[in-house]
XYZ file of C-alpha atoms in Angstrom:
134
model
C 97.652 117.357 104.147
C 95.720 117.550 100.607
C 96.489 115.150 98.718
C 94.935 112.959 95.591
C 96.486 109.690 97.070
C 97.846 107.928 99.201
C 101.225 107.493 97.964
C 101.332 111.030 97.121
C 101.303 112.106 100.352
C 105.042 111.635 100.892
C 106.045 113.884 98.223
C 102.817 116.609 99.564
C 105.293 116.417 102.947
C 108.639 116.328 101.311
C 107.513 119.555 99.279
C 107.345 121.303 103.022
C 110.838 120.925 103.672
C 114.350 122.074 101.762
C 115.968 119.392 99.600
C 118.759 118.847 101.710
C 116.428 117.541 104.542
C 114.133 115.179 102.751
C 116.854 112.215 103.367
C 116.100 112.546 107.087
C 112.042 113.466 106.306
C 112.404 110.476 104.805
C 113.868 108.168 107.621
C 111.210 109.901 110.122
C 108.330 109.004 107.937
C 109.163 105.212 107.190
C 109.650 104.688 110.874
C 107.305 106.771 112.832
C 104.299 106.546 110.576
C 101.830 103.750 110.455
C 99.471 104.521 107.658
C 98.284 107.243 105.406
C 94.737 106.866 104.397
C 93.488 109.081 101.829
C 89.523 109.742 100.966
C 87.029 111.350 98.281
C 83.753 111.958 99.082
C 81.354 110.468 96.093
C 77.420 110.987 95.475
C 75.460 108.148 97.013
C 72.547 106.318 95.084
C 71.142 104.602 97.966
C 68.366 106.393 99.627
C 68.888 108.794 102.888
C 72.793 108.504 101.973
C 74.152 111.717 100.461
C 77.615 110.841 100.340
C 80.631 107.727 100.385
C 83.701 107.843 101.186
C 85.886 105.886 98.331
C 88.804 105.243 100.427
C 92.583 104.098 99.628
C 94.597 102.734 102.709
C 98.850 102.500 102.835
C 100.184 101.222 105.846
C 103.849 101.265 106.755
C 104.712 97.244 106.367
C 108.388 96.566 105.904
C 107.960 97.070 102.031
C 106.492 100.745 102.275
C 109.255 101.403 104.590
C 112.442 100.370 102.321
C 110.375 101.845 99.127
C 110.313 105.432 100.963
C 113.372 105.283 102.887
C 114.918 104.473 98.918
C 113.040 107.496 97.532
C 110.832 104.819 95.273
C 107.853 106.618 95.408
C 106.842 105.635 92.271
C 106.655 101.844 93.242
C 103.895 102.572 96.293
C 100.810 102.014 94.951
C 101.983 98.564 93.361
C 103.134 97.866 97.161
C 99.373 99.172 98.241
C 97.822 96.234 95.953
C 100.388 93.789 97.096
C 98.937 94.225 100.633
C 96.159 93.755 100.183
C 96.302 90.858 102.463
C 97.370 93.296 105.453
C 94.474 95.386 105.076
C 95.819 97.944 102.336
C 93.664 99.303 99.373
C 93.844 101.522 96.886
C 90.835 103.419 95.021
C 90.198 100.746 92.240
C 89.672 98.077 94.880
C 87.445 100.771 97.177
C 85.211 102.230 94.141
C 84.542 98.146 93.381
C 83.680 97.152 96.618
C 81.166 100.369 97.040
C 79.648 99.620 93.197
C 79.397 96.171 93.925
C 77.467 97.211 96.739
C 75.047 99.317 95.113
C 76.358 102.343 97.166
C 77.266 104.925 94.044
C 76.793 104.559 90.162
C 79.066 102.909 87.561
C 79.424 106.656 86.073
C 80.646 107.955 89.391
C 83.081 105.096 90.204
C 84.908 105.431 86.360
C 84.699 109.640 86.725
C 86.751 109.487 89.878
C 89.011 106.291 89.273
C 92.769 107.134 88.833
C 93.199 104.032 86.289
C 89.586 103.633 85.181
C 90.803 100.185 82.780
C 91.810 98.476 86.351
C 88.371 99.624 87.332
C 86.759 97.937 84.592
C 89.153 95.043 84.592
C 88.069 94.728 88.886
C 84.810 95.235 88.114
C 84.455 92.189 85.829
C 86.061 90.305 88.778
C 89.591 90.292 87.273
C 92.371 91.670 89.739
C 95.928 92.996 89.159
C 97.812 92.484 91.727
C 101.451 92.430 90.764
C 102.550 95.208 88.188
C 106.148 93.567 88.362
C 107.860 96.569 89.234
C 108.586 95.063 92.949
């Protein structure tokens, strides 16, 4: 499925199927999946590497699963940064880790990064975590 995120994803699915069958879409995503991960190929600056992959990663934990089974799409990518813990990320945290680690450009990272003042913010070492919204 193309999508631009992870979270997105649901909604790329949903659009396959008539209204009237996204309530049980719904219910077969939140308990059959176990992750979505979602990837954009960047421009490397380290030698004999062409490309990265900047990489955001949702899997189904028990809050994923009420916030699609509810239709709270919206609220996913502040659940993605919540679990962090559990192995989730989204693209801020993945374009940090692969500037920090001299793998692409600061240019690169702000060009592709869906909320490019959380990328600064991260990349000075300050993280938002909790949007409030859950």
């Amino acid at each position: 499925i193309h999508a631009s995120t992870a979270p997105s994803t649901i909604g790329r699915i949903l659009d396959l199927f008539p209204q009237e069958m996204h309530s049980a879409i719904r219910s077969a995503l939140a308990f059959n999946m176990k992750a979505i991960i979602a990837q954009k190929l960047l421009p490397s600056i380290k030698e004999g590497v062409p490309r990265v992959p900047t990489v955001e990663i949702m899997t189904f934990n028990p809050t994923v699963r009420k916030l699609i089974l509810e239709g709270m799409d919206e609220k996913l990518p502040d659940a993605i940064r919540l679990g962090a813990e559990e192995g989730m990320q989204d693209f801020t945290m993945s374009l940090r880790r692969l500037v920090e680690t001299d793998l692409i450009d600061r240019a690169t990272a702000f060009e592709v990064a869906p909320n490019p003042e959380a990328l600064k913010m991260a990349l000075k070492g300050i993280s938002v975590s909790d949007s409030g919204m859950l």
